[in-house]
Coordinates of N, CA, C and O in Angstrom, one line a residue:
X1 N 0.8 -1.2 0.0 CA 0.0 0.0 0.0 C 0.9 1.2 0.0 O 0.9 2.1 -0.9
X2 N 1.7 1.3 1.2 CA 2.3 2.3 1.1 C 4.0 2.7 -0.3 O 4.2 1.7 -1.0
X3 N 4.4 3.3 -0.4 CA 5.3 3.0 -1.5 C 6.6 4.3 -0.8 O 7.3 5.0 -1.6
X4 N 6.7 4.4 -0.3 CA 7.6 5.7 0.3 C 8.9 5.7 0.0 O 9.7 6.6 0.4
X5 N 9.6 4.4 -1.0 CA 11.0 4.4 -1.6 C 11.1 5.3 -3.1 O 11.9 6.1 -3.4
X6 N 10.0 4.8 -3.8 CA 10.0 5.5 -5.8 C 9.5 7.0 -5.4 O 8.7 7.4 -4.5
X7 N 10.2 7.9 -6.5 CA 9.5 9.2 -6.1 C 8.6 9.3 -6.3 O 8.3 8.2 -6.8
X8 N 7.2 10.3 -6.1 CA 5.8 10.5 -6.2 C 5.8 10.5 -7.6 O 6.8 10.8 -8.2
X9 N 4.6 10.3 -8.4 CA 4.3 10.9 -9.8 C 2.8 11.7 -9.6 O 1.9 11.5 -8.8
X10 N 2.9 12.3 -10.5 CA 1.5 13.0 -11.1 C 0.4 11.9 -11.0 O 0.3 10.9 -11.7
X11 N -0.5 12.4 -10.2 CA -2.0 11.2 -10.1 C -1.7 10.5 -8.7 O -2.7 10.0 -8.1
X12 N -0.7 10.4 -8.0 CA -0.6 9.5 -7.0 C -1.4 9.9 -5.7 O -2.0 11.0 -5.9
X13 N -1.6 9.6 -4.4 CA -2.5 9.7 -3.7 C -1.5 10.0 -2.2 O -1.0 8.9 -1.8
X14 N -1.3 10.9 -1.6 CA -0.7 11.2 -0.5 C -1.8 11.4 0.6 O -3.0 11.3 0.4
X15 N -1.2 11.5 1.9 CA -1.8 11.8 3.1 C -1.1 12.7 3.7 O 0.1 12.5 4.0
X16 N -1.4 13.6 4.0 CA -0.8 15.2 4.8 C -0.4 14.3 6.2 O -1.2 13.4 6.6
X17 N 0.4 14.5 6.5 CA 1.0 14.1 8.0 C 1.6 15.5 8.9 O 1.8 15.7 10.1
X18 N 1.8 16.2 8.0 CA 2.5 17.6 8.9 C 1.9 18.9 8.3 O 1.7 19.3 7.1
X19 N 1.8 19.6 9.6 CA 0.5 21.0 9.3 C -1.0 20.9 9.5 O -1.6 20.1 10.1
X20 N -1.6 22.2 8.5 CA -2.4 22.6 8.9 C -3.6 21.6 8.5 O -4.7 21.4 9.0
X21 N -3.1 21.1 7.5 CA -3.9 20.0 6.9 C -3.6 18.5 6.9 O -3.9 17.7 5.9
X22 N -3.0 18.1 8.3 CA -2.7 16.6 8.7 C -3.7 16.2 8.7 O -4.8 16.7 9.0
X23 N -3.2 14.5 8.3 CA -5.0 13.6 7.9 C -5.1 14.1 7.2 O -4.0 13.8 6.8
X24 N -5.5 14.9 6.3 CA -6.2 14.9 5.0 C -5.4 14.0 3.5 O -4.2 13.8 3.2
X25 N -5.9 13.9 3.2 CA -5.7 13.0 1.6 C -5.8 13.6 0.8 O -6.9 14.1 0.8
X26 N -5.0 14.1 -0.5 CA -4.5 14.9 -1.5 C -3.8 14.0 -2.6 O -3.2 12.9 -2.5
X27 N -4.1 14.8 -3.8 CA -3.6 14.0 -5.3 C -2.5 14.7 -5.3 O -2.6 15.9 -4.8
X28 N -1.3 14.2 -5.8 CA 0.1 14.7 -6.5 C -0.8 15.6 -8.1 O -1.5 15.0 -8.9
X29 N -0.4 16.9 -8.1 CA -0.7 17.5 -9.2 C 0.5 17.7 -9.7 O 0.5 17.1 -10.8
X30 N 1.3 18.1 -9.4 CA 2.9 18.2 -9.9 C 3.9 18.0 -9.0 O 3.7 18.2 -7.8
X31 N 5.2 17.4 -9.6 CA 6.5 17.5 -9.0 C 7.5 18.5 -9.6 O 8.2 18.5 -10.6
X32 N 7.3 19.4 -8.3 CA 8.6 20.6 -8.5 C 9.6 20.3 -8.8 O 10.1 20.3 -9.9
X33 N 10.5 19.7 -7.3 CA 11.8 18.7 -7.5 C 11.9 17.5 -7.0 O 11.2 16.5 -7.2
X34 N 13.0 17.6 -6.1 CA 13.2 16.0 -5.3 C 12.7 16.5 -4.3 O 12.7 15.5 -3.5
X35 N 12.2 17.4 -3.7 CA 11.9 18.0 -2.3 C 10.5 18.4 -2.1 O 9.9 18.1 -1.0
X36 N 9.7 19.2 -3.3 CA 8.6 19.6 -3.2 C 7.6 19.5 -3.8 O 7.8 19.9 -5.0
X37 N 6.6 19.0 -3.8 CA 4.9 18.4 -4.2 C 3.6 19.6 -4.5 O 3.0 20.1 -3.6
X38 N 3.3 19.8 -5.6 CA 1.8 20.6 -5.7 C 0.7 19.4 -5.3 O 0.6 18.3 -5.9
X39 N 0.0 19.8 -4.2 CA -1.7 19.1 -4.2 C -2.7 19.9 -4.2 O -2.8 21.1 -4.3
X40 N -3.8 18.7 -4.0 CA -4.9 19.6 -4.5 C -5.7 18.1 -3.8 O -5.4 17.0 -3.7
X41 N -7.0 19.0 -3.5 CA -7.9 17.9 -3.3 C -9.4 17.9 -3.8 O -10.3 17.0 -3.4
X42 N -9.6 19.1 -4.7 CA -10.6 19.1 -5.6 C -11.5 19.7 -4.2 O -12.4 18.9 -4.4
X43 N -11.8 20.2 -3.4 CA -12.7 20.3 -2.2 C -11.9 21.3 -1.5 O -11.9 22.4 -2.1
X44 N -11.4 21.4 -0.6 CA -10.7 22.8 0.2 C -9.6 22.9 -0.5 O -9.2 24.1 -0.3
X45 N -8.9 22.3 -1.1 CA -7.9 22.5 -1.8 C -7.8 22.4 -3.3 O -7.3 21.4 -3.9
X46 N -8.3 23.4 -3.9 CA -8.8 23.3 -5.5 C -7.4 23.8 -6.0 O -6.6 24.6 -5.5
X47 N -7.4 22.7 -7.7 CA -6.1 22.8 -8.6 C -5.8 23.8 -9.0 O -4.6 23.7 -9.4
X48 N -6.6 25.5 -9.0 CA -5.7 26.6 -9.0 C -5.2 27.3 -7.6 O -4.8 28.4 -7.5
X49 N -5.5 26.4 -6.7 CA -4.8 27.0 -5.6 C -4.2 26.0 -4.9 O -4.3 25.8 -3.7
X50 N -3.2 25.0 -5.8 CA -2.7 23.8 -5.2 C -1.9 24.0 -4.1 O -1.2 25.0 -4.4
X51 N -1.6 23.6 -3.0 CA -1.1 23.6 -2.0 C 0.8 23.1 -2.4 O 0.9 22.0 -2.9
X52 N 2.0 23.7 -2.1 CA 3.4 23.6 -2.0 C 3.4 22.6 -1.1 O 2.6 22.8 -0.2
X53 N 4.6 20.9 -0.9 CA 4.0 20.4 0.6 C 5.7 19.6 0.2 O 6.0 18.9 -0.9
X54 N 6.3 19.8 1.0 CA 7.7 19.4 1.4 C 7.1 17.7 1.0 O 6.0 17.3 1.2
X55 N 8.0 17.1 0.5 CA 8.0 15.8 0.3 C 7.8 14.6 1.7 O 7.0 13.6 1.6
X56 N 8.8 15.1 3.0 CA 9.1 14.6 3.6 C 8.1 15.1 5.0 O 8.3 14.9 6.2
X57 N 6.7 15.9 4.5 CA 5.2 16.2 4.9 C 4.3 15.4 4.7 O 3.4 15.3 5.6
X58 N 4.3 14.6 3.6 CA 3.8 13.9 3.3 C 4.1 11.9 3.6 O 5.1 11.2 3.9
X59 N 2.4 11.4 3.4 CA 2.6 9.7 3.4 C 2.4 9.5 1.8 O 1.4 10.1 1.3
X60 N 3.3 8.6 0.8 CA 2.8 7.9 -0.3 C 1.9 7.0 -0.4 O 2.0 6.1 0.5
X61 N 1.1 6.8 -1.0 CA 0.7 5.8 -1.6 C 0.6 5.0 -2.9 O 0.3 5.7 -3.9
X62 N 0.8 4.2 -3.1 CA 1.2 3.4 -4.6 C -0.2 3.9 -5.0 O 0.0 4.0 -6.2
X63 N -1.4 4.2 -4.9 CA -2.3 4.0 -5.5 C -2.3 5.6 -7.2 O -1.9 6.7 -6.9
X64 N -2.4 5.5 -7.7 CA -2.1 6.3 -9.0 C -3.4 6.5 -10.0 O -3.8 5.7 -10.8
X65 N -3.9 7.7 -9.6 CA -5.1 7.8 -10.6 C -4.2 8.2 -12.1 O -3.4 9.1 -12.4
X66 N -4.8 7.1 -13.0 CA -4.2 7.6 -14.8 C -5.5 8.6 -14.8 O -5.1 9.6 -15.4
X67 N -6.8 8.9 -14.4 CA -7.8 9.5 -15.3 C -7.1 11.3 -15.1 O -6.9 12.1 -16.0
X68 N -6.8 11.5 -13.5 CA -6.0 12.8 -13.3 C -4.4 12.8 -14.1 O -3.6 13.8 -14.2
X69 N -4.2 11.5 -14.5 CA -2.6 11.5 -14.5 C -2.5 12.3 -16.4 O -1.8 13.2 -16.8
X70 N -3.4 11.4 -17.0 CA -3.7 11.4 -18.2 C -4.4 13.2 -18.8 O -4.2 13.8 -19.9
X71 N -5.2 13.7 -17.6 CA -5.8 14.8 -17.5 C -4.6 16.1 -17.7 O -4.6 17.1 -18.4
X72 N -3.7 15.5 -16.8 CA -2.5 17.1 -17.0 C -1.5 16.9 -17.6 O -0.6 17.8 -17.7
X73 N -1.4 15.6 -18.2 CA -1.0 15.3 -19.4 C -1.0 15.8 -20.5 O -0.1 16.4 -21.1
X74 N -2.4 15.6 -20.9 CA -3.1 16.4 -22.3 C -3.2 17.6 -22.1 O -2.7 18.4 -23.0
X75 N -3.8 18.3 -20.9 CA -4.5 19.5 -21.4 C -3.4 20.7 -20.0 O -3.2 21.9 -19.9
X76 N -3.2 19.9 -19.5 CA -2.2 20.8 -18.3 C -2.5 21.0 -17.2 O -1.8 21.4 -16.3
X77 N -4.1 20.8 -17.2 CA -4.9 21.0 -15.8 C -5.7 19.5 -15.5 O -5.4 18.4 -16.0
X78 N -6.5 19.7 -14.7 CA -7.5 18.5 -14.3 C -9.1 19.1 -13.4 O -9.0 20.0 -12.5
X79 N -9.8 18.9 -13.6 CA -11.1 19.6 -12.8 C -10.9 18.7 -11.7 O -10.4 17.6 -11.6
X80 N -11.6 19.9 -10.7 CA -12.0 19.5 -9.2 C -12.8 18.8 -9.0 O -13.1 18.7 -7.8
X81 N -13.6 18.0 -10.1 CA -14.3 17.4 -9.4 C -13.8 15.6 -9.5 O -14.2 14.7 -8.9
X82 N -12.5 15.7 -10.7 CA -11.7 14.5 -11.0 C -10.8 14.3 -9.9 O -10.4 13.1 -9.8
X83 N -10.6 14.9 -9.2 CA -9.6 15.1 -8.1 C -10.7 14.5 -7.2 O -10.6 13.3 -6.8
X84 N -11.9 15.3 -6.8 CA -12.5 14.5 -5.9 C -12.6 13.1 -5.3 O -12.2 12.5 -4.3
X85 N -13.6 12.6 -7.0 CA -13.4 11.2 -7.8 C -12.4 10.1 -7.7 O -12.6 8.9 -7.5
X86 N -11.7 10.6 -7.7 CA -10.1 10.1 -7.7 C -9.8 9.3 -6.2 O -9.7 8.1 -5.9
X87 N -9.5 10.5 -5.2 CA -9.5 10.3 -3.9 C -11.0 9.5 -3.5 O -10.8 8.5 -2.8
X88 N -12.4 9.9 -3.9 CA -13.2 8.8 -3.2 C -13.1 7.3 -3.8 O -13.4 6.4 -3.1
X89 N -12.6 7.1 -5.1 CA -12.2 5.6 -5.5 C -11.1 5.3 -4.5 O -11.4 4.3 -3.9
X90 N -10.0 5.9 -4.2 CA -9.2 5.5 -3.3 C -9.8 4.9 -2.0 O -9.6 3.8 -1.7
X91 N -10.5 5.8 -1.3 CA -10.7 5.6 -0.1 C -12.0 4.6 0.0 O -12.3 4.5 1.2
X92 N -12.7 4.2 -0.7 CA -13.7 3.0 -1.0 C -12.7 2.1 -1.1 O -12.7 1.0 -0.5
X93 N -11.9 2.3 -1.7 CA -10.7 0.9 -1.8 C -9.9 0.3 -0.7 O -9.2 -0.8 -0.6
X94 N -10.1 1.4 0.3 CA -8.8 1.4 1.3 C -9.6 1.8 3.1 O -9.1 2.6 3.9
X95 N -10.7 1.0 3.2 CA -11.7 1.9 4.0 C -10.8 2.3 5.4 O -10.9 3.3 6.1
X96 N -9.8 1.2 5.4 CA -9.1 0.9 6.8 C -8.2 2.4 7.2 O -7.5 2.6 8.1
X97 N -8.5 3.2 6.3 CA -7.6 3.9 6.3 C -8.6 5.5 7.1 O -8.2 6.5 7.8
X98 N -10.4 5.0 6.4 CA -10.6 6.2 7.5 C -10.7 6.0 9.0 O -10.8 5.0 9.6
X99 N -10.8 7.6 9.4 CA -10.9 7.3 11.0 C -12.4 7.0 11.6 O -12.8 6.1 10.9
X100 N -13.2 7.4 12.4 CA -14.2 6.5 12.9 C -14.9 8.0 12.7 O -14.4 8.9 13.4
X101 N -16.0 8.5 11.9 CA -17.3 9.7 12.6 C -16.6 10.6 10.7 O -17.0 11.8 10.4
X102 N -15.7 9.6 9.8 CA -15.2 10.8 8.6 C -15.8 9.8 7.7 O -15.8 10.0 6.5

């Protein structure tokens, strides 16, 4: 499940662990460098106001949406509501992962 050795790619599925937005779950929109991550979670955190998040802020997950991956591929962006989408297929997939009353 988790993958925290391969770098992140575009479409992949993180978990905020540090700040203002720990616990929350966020899509990889871009990789700056080896160090820093744009997200976005289609809901408080929308793709023109992706969030900057230190690499080492973050939990990976192997899980990799192609429909967002494919999305900023072609056109350079992705809608918030694919982003949504994205993360609720994840987390139907992964229930263990929410907490109890979310």
């Amino acid at each position: 499940m988790k993958d925290s050795e391969s770098p992140p790619e575009v479409g992949q599925v993180v978990r905020i662990v540090r700040g203002r937005e720990a616990g929350n779950f966020a899509v990889v929109i871009g990789v700056l460098n080896d160090r820093f991550l744009l997200l976005a979670d289609g809901e408080k955190r929308k793709f023109d106001r992706a969030k900057k998040k230190n690499i080492n802020h973050v939990e990976i997950y192997s899980h990799l949406s192609n429909e967002v991956r494919r999305s900023i591929e072609e056109t350079g962006r992705v809608t918030n509501a694919k982003l949504r989408y994205a993360l609720l297929y994840f987390l139907k997939e992964q229930p263990e992962l929410l907490k109890e009353g979310e």
